[in-house]
CSV table of C-alpha atoms in Angstrom, one decimal:
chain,number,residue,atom,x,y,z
A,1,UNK,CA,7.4,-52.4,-14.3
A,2,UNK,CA,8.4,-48.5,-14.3
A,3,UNK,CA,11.6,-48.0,-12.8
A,4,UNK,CA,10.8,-46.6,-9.3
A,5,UNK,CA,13.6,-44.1,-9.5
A,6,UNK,CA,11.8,-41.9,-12.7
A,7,UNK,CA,8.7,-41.8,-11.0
A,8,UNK,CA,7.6,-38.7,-10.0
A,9,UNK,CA,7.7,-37.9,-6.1
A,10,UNK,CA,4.2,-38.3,-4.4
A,11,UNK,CA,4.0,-34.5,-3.5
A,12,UNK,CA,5.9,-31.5,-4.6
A,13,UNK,CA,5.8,-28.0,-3.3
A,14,UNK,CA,7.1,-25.6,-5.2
A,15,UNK,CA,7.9,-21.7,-4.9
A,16,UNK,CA,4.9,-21.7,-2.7
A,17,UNK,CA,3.9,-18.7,-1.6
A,18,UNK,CA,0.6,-17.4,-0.1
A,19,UNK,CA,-0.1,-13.6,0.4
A,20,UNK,CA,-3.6,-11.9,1.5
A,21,UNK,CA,-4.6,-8.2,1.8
A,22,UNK,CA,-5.8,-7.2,5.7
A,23,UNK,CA,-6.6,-3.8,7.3
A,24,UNK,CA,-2.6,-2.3,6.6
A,25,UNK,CA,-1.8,-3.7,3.3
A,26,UNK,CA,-0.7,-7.3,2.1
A,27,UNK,CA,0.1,-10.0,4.6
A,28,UNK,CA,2.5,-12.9,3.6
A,29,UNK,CA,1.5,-16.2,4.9
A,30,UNK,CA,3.7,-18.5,3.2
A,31,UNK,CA,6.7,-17.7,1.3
A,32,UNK,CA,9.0,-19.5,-1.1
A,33,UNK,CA,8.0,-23.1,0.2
A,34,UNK,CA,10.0,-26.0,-1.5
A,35,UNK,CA,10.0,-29.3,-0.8
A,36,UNK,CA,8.8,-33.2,-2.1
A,37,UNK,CA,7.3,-36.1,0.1
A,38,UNK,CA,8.0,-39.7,-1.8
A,39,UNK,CA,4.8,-42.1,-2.3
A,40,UNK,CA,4.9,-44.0,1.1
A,41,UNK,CA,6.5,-41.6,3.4
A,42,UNK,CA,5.4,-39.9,6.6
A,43,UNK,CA,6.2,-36.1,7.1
A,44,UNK,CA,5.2,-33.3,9.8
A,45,UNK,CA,4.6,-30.0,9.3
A,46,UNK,CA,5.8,-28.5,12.9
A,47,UNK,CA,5.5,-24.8,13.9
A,48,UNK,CA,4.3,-22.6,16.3
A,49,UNK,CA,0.6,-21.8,16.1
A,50,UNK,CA,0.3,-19.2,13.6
A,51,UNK,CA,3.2,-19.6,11.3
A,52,UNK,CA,1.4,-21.0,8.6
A,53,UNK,CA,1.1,-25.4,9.0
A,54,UNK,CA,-2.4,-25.3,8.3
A,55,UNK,CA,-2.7,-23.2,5.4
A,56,UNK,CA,0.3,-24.8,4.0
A,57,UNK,CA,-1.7,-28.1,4.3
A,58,UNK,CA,-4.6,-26.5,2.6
A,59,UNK,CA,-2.4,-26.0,-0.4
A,60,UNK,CA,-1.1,-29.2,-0.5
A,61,UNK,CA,-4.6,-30.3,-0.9
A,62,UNK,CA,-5.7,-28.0,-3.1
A,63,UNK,CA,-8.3,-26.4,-0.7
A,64,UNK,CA,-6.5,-23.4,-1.0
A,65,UNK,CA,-4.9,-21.2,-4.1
A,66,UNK,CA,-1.4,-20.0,-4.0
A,67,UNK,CA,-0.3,-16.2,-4.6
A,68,UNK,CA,2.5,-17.7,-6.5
A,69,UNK,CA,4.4,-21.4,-7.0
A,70,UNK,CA,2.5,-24.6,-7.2
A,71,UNK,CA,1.6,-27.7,-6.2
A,72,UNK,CA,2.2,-31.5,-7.9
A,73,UNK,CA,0.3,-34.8,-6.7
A,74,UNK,CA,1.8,-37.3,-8.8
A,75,UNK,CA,2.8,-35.2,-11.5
A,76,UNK,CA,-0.2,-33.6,-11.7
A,77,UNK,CA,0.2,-29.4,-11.2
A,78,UNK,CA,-3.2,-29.3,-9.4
A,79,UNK,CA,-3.7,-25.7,-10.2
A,80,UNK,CA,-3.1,-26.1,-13.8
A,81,UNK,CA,-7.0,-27.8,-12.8
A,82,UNK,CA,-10.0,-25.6,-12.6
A,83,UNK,CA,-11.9,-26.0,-9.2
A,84,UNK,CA,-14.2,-28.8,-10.8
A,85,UNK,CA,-10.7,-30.5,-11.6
A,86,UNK,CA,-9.2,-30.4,-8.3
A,87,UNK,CA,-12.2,-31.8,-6.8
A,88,UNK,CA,-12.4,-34.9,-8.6
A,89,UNK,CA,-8.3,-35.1,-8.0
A,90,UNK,CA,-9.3,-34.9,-4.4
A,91,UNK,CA,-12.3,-37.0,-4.9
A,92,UNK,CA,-9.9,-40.1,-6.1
A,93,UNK,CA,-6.5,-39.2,-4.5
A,94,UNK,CA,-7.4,-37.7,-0.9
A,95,UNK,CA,-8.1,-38.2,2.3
A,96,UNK,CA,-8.2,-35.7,4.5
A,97,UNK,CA,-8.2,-35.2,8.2
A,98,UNK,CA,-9.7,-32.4,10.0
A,99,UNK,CA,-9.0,-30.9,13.7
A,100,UNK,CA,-12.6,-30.5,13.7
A,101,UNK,CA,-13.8,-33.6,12.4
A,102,UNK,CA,-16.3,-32.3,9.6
A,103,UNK,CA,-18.4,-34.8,10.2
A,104,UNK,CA,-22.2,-34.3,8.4
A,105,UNK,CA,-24.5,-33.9,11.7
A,106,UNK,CA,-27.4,-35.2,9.6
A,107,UNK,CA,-25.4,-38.6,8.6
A,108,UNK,CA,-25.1,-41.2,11.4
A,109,UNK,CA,-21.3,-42.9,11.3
A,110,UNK,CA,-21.6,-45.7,8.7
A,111,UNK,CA,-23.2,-42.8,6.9
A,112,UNK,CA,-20.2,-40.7,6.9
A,113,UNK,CA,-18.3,-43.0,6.2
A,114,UNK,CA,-20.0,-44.1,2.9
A,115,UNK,CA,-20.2,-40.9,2.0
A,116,UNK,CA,-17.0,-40.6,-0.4
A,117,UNK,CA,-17.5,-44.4,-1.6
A,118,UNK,CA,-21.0,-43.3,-2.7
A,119,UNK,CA,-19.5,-40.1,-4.5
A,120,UNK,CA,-17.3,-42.4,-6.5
A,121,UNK,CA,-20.6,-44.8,-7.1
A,122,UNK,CA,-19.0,-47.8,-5.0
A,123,UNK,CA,-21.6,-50.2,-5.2
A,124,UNK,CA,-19.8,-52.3,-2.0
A,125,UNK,CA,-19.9,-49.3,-0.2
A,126,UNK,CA,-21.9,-50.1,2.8
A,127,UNK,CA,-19.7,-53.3,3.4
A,128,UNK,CA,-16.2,-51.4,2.8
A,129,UNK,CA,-17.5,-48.8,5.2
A,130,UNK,CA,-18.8,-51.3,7.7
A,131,UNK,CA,-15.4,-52.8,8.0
A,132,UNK,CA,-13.7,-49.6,8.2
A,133,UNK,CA,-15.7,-48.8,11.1
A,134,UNK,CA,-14.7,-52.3,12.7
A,135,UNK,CA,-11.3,-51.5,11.7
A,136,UNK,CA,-11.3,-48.5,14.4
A,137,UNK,CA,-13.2,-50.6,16.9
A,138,UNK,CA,-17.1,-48.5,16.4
A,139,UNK,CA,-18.7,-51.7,15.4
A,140,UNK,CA,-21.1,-51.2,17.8
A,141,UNK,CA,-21.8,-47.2,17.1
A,142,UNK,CA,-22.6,-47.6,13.3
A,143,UNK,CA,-26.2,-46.0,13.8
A,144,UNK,CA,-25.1,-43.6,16.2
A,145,UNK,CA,-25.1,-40.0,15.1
A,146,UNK,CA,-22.3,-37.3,15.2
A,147,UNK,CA,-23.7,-35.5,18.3
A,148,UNK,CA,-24.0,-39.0,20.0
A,149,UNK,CA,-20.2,-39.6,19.6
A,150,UNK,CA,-17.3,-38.7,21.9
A,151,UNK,CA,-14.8,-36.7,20.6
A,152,UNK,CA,-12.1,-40.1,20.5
A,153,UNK,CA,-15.3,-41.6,18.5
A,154,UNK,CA,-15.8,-38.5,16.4
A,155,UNK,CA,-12.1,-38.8,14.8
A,156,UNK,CA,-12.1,-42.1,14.2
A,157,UNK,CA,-14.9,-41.6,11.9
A,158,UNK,CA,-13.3,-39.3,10.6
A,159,UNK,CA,-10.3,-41.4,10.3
A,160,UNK,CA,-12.6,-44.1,9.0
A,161,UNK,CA,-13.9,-42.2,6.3
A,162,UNK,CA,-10.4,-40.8,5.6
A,163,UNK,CA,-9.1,-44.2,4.7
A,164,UNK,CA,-12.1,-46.1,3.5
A,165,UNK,CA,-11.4,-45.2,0.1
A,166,UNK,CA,-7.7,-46.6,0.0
A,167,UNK,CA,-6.6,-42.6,-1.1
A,168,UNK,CA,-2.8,-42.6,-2.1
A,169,UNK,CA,-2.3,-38.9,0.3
A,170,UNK,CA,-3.4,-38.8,3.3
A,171,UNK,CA,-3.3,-35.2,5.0
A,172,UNK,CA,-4.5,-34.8,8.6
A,173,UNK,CA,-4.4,-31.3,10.6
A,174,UNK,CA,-3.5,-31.3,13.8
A,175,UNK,CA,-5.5,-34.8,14.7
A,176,UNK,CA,-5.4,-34.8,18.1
A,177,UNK,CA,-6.0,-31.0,18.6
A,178,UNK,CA,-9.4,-31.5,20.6
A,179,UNK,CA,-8.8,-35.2,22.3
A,180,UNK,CA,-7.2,-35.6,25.5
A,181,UNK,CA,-3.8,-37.5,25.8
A,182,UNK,CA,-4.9,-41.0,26.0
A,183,UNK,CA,-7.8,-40.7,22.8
A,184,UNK,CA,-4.6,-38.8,21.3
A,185,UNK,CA,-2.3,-41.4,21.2
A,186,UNK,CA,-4.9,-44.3,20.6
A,187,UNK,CA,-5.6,-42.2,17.4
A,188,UNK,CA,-2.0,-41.4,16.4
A,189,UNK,CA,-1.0,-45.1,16.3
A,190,UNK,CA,-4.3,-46.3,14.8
A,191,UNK,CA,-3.2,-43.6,11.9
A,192,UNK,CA,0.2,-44.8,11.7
A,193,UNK,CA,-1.0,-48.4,11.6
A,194,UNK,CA,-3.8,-47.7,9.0
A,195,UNK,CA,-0.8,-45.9,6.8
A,196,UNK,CA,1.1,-48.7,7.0
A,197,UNK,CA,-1.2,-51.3,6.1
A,198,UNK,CA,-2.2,-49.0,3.0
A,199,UNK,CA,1.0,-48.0,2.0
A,200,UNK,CA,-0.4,-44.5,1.6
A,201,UNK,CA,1.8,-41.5,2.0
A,202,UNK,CA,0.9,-39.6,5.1
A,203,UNK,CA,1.2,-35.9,5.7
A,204,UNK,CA,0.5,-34.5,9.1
A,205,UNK,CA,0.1,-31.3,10.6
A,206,UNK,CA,1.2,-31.4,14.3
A,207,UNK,CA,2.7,-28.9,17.6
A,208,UNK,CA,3.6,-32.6,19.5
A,209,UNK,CA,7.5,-32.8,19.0
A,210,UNK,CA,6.5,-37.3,19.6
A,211,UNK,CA,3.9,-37.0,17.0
A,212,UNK,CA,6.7,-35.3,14.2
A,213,UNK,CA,9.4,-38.1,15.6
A,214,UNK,CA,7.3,-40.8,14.7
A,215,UNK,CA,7.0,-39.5,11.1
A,216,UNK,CA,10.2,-40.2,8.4
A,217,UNK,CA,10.9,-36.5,7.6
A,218,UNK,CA,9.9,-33.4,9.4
A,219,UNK,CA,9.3,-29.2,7.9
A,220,UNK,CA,9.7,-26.8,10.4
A,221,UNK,CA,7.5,-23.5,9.1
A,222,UNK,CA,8.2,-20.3,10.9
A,223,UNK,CA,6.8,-16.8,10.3
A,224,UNK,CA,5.4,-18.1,6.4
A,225,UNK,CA,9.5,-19.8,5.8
A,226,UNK,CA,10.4,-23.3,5.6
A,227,UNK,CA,13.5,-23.3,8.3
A,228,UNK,CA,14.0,-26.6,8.8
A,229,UNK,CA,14.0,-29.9,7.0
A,230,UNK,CA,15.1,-33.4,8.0
């Protein structure tokens, strides 16, 4: 076996920055960002609202391009990819967690959840995704539409389909954003368990100082800089 010290780190960030043009001129998001997560590990991405966690996730992922600097997933400098590229990286190294659950409205939740099994041509998809969904306790919602759902039940779909494909990343942004405290923690900890189990490496956007202590290593982004990193 490869000797786990020369291989490369899980994510690594580097030089990022992000600038757009508004009303006055050029805004800078992000600037001079630098920093790697090892395969396995749990890191936040804290800040006040506005100072750039989100769209710093969205790099990480390759949902967003950089100004300048770059991003590596195992090695691989994702925007060395055309978009077709980074969407098949995604397709077979990603999970990802959104505030707002993106769930298809059209697609009940076993439906969702086979969703990115299908895209990979999975033919055990509807049993992987059937004991995914058991996994986060909807056994019993599997027919049940988007619209249908709580908000609690919502994000674990979400979660569901997030981990159903065993991805090596997982990103989530701001995951409890839109539950209350109790469907909040009951996903946080089912996240943290799932990781775990997986041995995935988890990257989470999150303004809960509990939610960041819970994770191994923590970036502080403030005003577009990284000021902070345990």
């Amino acid at each position: 076996m490869p000797d786990s010290s020369t291989l490369s780190p899980a994510i690594e960030a580097i030089d990022l920055c992000k600038r757009v043009a508004d009303a006055s001129g050029e805004l800078t998001i992000l600037q001079h960002i630098d920093f790697t997560v090892q395969a396995g590990s749990t890191l936040a991405i804290v800040g006040a609202s506005g100072s750039g966690k989100s769209t710093l996730l969205g790099l990480l992922a390759g949902l967003d391009t950089p100004s300048s600097g770059t991003v590596k997933l195992g090695g691989v400098d994702i925007f060395a990819l055309d978009e077709d590229g980074r969407a098949r990286l995604r397709k077979q190294e990603l999970g990802f967690v959104f505030q707002s659950f993106q769930l298809l409205s059209h697609l009940n939740a076993l439906e969702n959840v086979m969703l990115p099994l299908e895209l990979r041509q999975d033919t055990d998809a509807r049993p992987k995704a059937e004991a995914m969904l058991g996994r986060v306790g909807l056994s019993s919602r599997l027919r049940h539409y988007p619209k249908y759902l709580s908000g609690g039940e919502q994000q674990r779909v979400a979660l569901a389909r997030a981990f159903v494909s065993e991805p090596p990343l997982l990103f989530a942004d701001e995951p409890t954003g839109s539950l209350d405290a109790i469907t909040g923690e009951a996903v946080i900890h089912l996240m943290f368990d799932l990781n775990k189990e997986r041995g995935s490496t988890l990257v989470l956007v999150t303004h809960d100082p509990a939610i960041a202590a819970m994770c191994e290593r923590t970036v502080t982004i403030a005003a577009g800089k990284m000021v902070h990193a345990t």
